[in-house]
mmCIF file of C-alpha atoms in Angstrom:
data_model
loop_
_atom_site.group_PDB
_atom_site.id
_atom_site.type_symbol
_atom_site.label_atom_id
_atom_site.label_comp_id
_atom_site.label_asym_id
_atom_site.label_seq_id
_atom_site.Cartn_x
_atom_site.Cartn_y
_atom_site.Cartn_z
ATOM 1 C CA MET A 1 199.031 344.769 -57.346
ATOM 2 C CA ASN A 2 195.745 342.964 -57.204
ATOM 3 C CA GLY A 3 193.897 340.811 -59.672
ATOM 4 C CA GLY A 4 191.752 337.800 -60.217
ATOM 5 C CA VAL A 5 192.478 334.330 -61.446
ATOM 6 C CA SER A 6 190.542 335.085 -64.641
ATOM 7 C CA ASP A 7 188.743 337.958 -66.336
ATOM 8 C CA ALA A 8 185.360 336.540 -65.317
ATOM 9 C CA GLU A 9 183.795 337.505 -62.001
ATOM 10 C CA THR A 10 183.248 333.840 -61.143
ATOM 11 C CA ILE A 11 184.989 330.706 -62.328
ATOM 12 C CA SER A 12 184.788 327.004 -61.589
ATOM 13 C CA HIS A 13 187.146 326.126 -58.774
ATOM 14 C CA ASP A 14 188.948 323.594 -60.932
ATOM 15 C CA ASP A 15 189.457 326.114 -63.740
ATOM 16 C CA ALA A 16 190.739 328.631 -61.178
ATOM 17 C CA ARG A 17 193.188 326.020 -59.902
ATOM 18 C CA LYS A 18 194.394 325.230 -63.413
ATOM 19 C CA GLN A 19 194.800 328.890 -64.417
ATOM 20 C CA PHE A 20 196.606 329.761 -61.198
ATOM 21 C CA THR A 21 198.900 326.741 -61.596
ATOM 22 C CA ALA A 22 199.684 327.882 -65.149
ATOM 23 C CA LEU A 23 200.623 331.314 -63.765
ATOM 24 C CA LEU A 24 203.011 329.749 -61.237
ATOM 25 C CA HIS A 25 204.620 327.607 -63.939
ATOM 26 C CA ALA A 26 204.966 330.638 -66.243
ATOM 27 C CA LEU A 27 206.751 332.586 -63.502
ATOM 28 C CA SER A 28 209.153 329.703 -62.932
ATOM 29 C CA ALA A 29 209.781 329.389 -66.669
ATOM 30 C CA ALA A 30 210.496 333.129 -66.824
ATOM 31 C CA GLY A 31 213.307 332.753 -64.294
ATOM 32 C CA TRP A 32 211.562 333.378 -60.979
ATOM 33 C CA SER A 33 212.872 330.952 -58.331
ATOM 34 C CA LYS A 34 210.982 329.600 -55.356
ATOM 35 C CA VAL A 35 212.008 331.122 -52.030
ATOM 36 C CA ILE A 36 211.690 329.621 -48.580
ATOM 37 C CA PRO A 37 212.306 332.215 -45.853
ATOM 38 C CA ILE A 38 215.676 331.595 -44.232
ATOM 39 C CA SER A 39 214.232 330.592 -40.842
ATOM 40 C CA ARG A 40 211.673 328.196 -42.331
ATOM 41 C CA PRO A 41 212.241 324.498 -43.113
ATOM 42 C CA ARG A 42 213.145 323.494 -46.667
ATOM 43 C CA LEU A 43 210.145 321.464 -47.812
ATOM 44 C CA LYS A 44 208.639 320.758 -51.197
ATOM 45 C CA GLY A 45 205.537 319.289 -52.750
ATOM 46 C CA GLU A 46 203.073 317.477 -50.531
ATOM 47 C CA GLN A 47 205.207 318.020 -47.442
ATOM 48 C CA ALA A 48 205.296 321.779 -47.985
ATOM 49 C CA LEU A 49 201.515 321.745 -48.360
ATOM 50 C CA ALA A 50 200.985 319.691 -45.192
ATOM 51 C CA TYR A 51 203.302 322.012 -43.264
ATOM 52 C CA ALA A 52 201.623 325.147 -44.655
ATOM 53 C CA LEU A 53 198.176 323.916 -43.654
ATOM 54 C CA LYS A 54 199.409 323.658 -40.046
ATOM 55 C CA ASN A 55 201.656 326.744 -40.191
ATOM 56 C CA PRO A 56 199.863 329.624 -41.926
ATOM 57 C CA GLY A 57 202.153 331.883 -43.910
ATOM 58 C CA TYR A 58 204.513 329.131 -45.036
ATOM 59 C CA PRO A 59 204.940 329.552 -48.801
ATOM 60 C CA LEU A 60 203.824 326.706 -51.017
ATOM 61 C CA ASP A 61 205.988 325.003 -53.611
ATOM 62 C CA PRO A 62 205.068 326.459 -57.026
ATOM 63 C CA SER A 63 206.225 323.283 -58.786
ATOM 64 C CA HIS A 64 203.657 321.197 -56.897
ATOM 65 C CA ASP A 65 200.371 320.962 -58.777
ATOM 66 C CA LEU A 66 197.562 320.856 -56.251
ATOM 67 C CA SER A 67 194.605 318.521 -56.652
ATOM 68 C CA LEU A 68 191.164 320.130 -56.520
ATOM 69 C CA ALA A 69 190.672 318.733 -53.001
ATOM 70 C CA GLN A 70 193.974 320.283 -51.861
ATOM 71 C CA TRP A 71 193.134 323.559 -53.617
ATOM 72 C CA MET A 72 189.830 323.787 -51.772
ATOM 73 C CA LYS A 73 191.590 323.339 -48.405
ATOM 74 C CA LEU A 74 193.897 326.333 -48.889
ATOM 75 C CA PRO A 75 193.230 329.067 -46.347
ATOM 76 C CA ASP A 76 192.856 332.670 -47.446
ATOM 77 C CA GLY A 77 196.183 334.397 -47.876
ATOM 78 C CA THR A 78 198.118 331.271 -48.798
ATOM 79 C CA PRO A 79 201.448 332.560 -50.170
ATOM 80 C CA TRP A 80 203.894 331.582 -52.889
ATOM 81 C CA LEU A 81 207.260 333.364 -52.720
ATOM 82 C CA PHE A 82 209.655 333.960 -55.624
ATOM 83 C CA TYR A 83 212.953 335.735 -56.278
ATOM 84 C CA ALA A 84 214.565 337.109 -59.457
ATOM 85 C CA ASP A 85 216.971 339.950 -60.246
ATOM 86 C CA HIS A 86 217.093 341.427 -56.731
ATOM 87 C CA VAL A 87 213.295 341.398 -56.355
ATOM 88 C CA PHE A 88 211.078 339.244 -54.150
ATOM 89 C CA LEU A 89 207.563 338.496 -55.390
ATOM 90 C CA GLU A 90 204.912 337.237 -52.998
ATOM 91 C CA ILE A 91 201.639 336.016 -54.448
ATOM 92 C CA LYS A 92 198.704 335.417 -52.107
ATOM 93 C CA LEU A 93 195.443 333.729 -52.996
ATOM 94 C CA TYR A 94 192.048 334.668 -51.564
ATOM 95 C CA ARG A 95 188.554 333.454 -52.380
ATOM 96 C CA ASP A 96 185.003 334.542 -51.674
ATOM 97 C CA PRO A 97 184.064 332.717 -48.447
ATOM 98 C CA ASN A 98 180.436 332.528 -49.612
ATOM 99 C CA ARG A 99 181.372 330.576 -52.755
ATOM 100 C CA LEU A 100 183.301 327.558 -51.498
ATOM 101 C CA ASP A 101 181.123 324.740 -52.859
ATOM 102 C CA PRO A 102 183.506 322.883 -55.208
ATOM 103 C CA ASP A 103 180.582 321.985 -57.491
ATOM 104 C CA LYS A 104 179.642 325.640 -58.005
ATOM 105 C CA ARG A 105 181.504 328.656 -59.294
ATOM 106 C CA GLY A 106 183.836 330.591 -57.028
ATOM 107 C CA ALA A 107 185.355 334.047 -56.967
ATOM 108 C CA TYR A 108 189.078 334.589 -56.487
ATOM 109 C CA PHE A 109 191.319 337.498 -55.630
ATOM 110 C CA VAL A 110 195.103 337.455 -55.977
ATOM 111 C CA THR A 111 197.633 339.917 -54.568
ATOM 112 C CA TYR A 112 201.081 340.427 -56.046
ATOM 113 C CA SER A 113 203.614 342.138 -53.780
ATOM 114 C CA MET A 114 206.983 342.984 -55.281
ATOM 115 C CA THR A 115 209.677 344.017 -52.834
ATOM 116 C CA ALA A 116 213.176 345.178 -53.687
ATOM 117 C CA GLN A 117 215.837 342.911 -52.223
ATOM 118 C CA ASP A 118 217.144 345.527 -49.772
ATOM 119 C CA ALA A 119 213.654 346.317 -48.487
ATOM 120 C CA TYR A 120 212.916 342.607 -48.068
ATOM 121 C CA LEU A 121 216.122 342.018 -46.110
ATOM 122 C CA ARG A 122 215.492 345.047 -43.886
ATOM 123 C CA GLY A 123 212.346 343.227 -42.783
ATOM 124 C CA TYR A 124 214.575 340.857 -40.820
ATOM 125 C CA VAL A 125 216.080 343.728 -38.787
ATOM 126 C CA ASP A 126 214.540 345.474 -35.774
ATOM 127 C CA ASP A 127 213.367 349.023 -36.500
ATOM 128 C CA GLU A 128 215.814 350.595 -34.060
ATOM 129 C CA LYS A 129 218.740 348.972 -35.913
ATOM 130 C CA LEU A 130 217.815 350.018 -39.462
ATOM 131 C CA ASP A 131 220.589 352.626 -39.724
ATOM 132 C CA ASN A 132 223.061 349.752 -40.098
ATOM 133 C CA TRP A 133 220.625 347.201 -41.475
ATOM 134 C CA LYS A 134 223.120 345.371 -43.729
ATOM 135 C CA MET A 135 225.471 344.657 -40.840
ATOM 136 C CA GLU A 136 222.545 343.791 -38.565
ATOM 137 C CA PHE A 137 221.104 341.432 -41.171
ATOM 138 C CA ARG A 138 224.458 339.631 -41.420
ATOM 139 C CA LYS A 139 224.496 339.341 -37.610
ATOM 140 C CA GLU A 140 220.955 337.936 -37.657
ATOM 141 C CA LEU A 141 221.645 335.324 -40.365
ATOM 142 C CA PRO A 142 223.216 332.669 -38.081
ATOM 143 C CA ALA A 143 220.205 332.755 -35.736
ATOM 144 C CA LEU A 144 217.805 332.505 -38.674
ATOM 145 C CA LYS A 145 219.706 329.546 -40.102
ATOM 146 C CA GLN A 146 219.814 327.920 -36.672
ATOM 147 C CA ALA A 147 216.030 328.270 -36.377
ATOM 148 C CA ARG A 148 215.701 326.504 -39.742
ATOM 149 C CA GLU A 149 218.079 323.720 -38.678
ATOM 150 C CA LYS A 150 216.206 323.187 -35.419
ATOM 151 C CA LYS A 151 212.830 322.977 -37.172
ATOM 152 C CA GLU A 152 214.230 320.642 -39.829
ATOM 153 C CA ALA A 153 215.641 318.341 -37.125
ATOM 154 C CA GLN A 154 212.192 318.172 -35.508
ATOM 155 C CA LEU A 155 210.589 317.398 -38.851
ATOM 156 C CA ARG A 156 213.158 314.680 -39.635
ATOM 157 C CA ASN A 157 212.185 313.040 -36.345
ATOM 158 C CA ASP A 158 208.621 313.000 -37.705
ATOM 159 C CA ASN A 159 209.845 311.318 -40.922
ATOM 160 C CA VAL A 160 209.442 314.450 -43.033
ATOM 161 C CA THR A 161 211.895 314.710 -45.919
ATOM 162 C CA ILE A 162 213.895 317.934 -46.046
ATOM 163 C CA ASP A 163 214.552 319.349 -49.508
ATOM 164 C CA GLN A 164 218.357 319.186 -49.449
ATOM 165 C CA ALA A 165 218.505 320.345 -53.086
ATOM 166 C CA TYR A 166 216.860 323.694 -52.309
ATOM 167 C CA GLN A 167 219.248 326.639 -52.665
ATOM 168 C CA ASP A 168 218.558 329.926 -50.903
ATOM 169 C CA PRO A 169 219.005 333.069 -52.977
ATOM 170 C CA ALA A 170 222.669 334.128 -52.879
ATOM 171 C CA VAL A 171 221.762 337.087 -50.688
ATOM 172 C CA PHE A 172 221.015 334.627 -47.842
ATOM 173 C CA GLN A 173 224.468 333.023 -48.050
#
């Protein structure tokens, strides 16, 4: 699904930020939980943002309200990832590259990709192994978790705080 941040063709960047933030909070209030892919480090807030700016594709923390300056630094396709009731929801933000002056109006485009849990998990399995994808996913889990642990150890050495309270969806256990 595709949409905008508002009904208007253009919107002030700060209003876009506020409306998008309200959407993220509404999803969380409706029971959608933040997801960090199993091989990615467990970060939140400012540290998730800093990591995402250096590692495109890392999903941002929906509970972290971005400042206008942070909002304007987001690259196209910045994702937020959620999970609820056996469905993964990825939201990506795009903006008109010709309307980036923070003092003028911008234009935004948002994509919403809903993926059934089984389809999402199959994405972790090589195509030639899809016939037994559930077993193959379970085999792959330790390596994915090890990749996360390795990255988190590197980040700890750089004085980055790991979000120990984060809980993966039960399907990743």
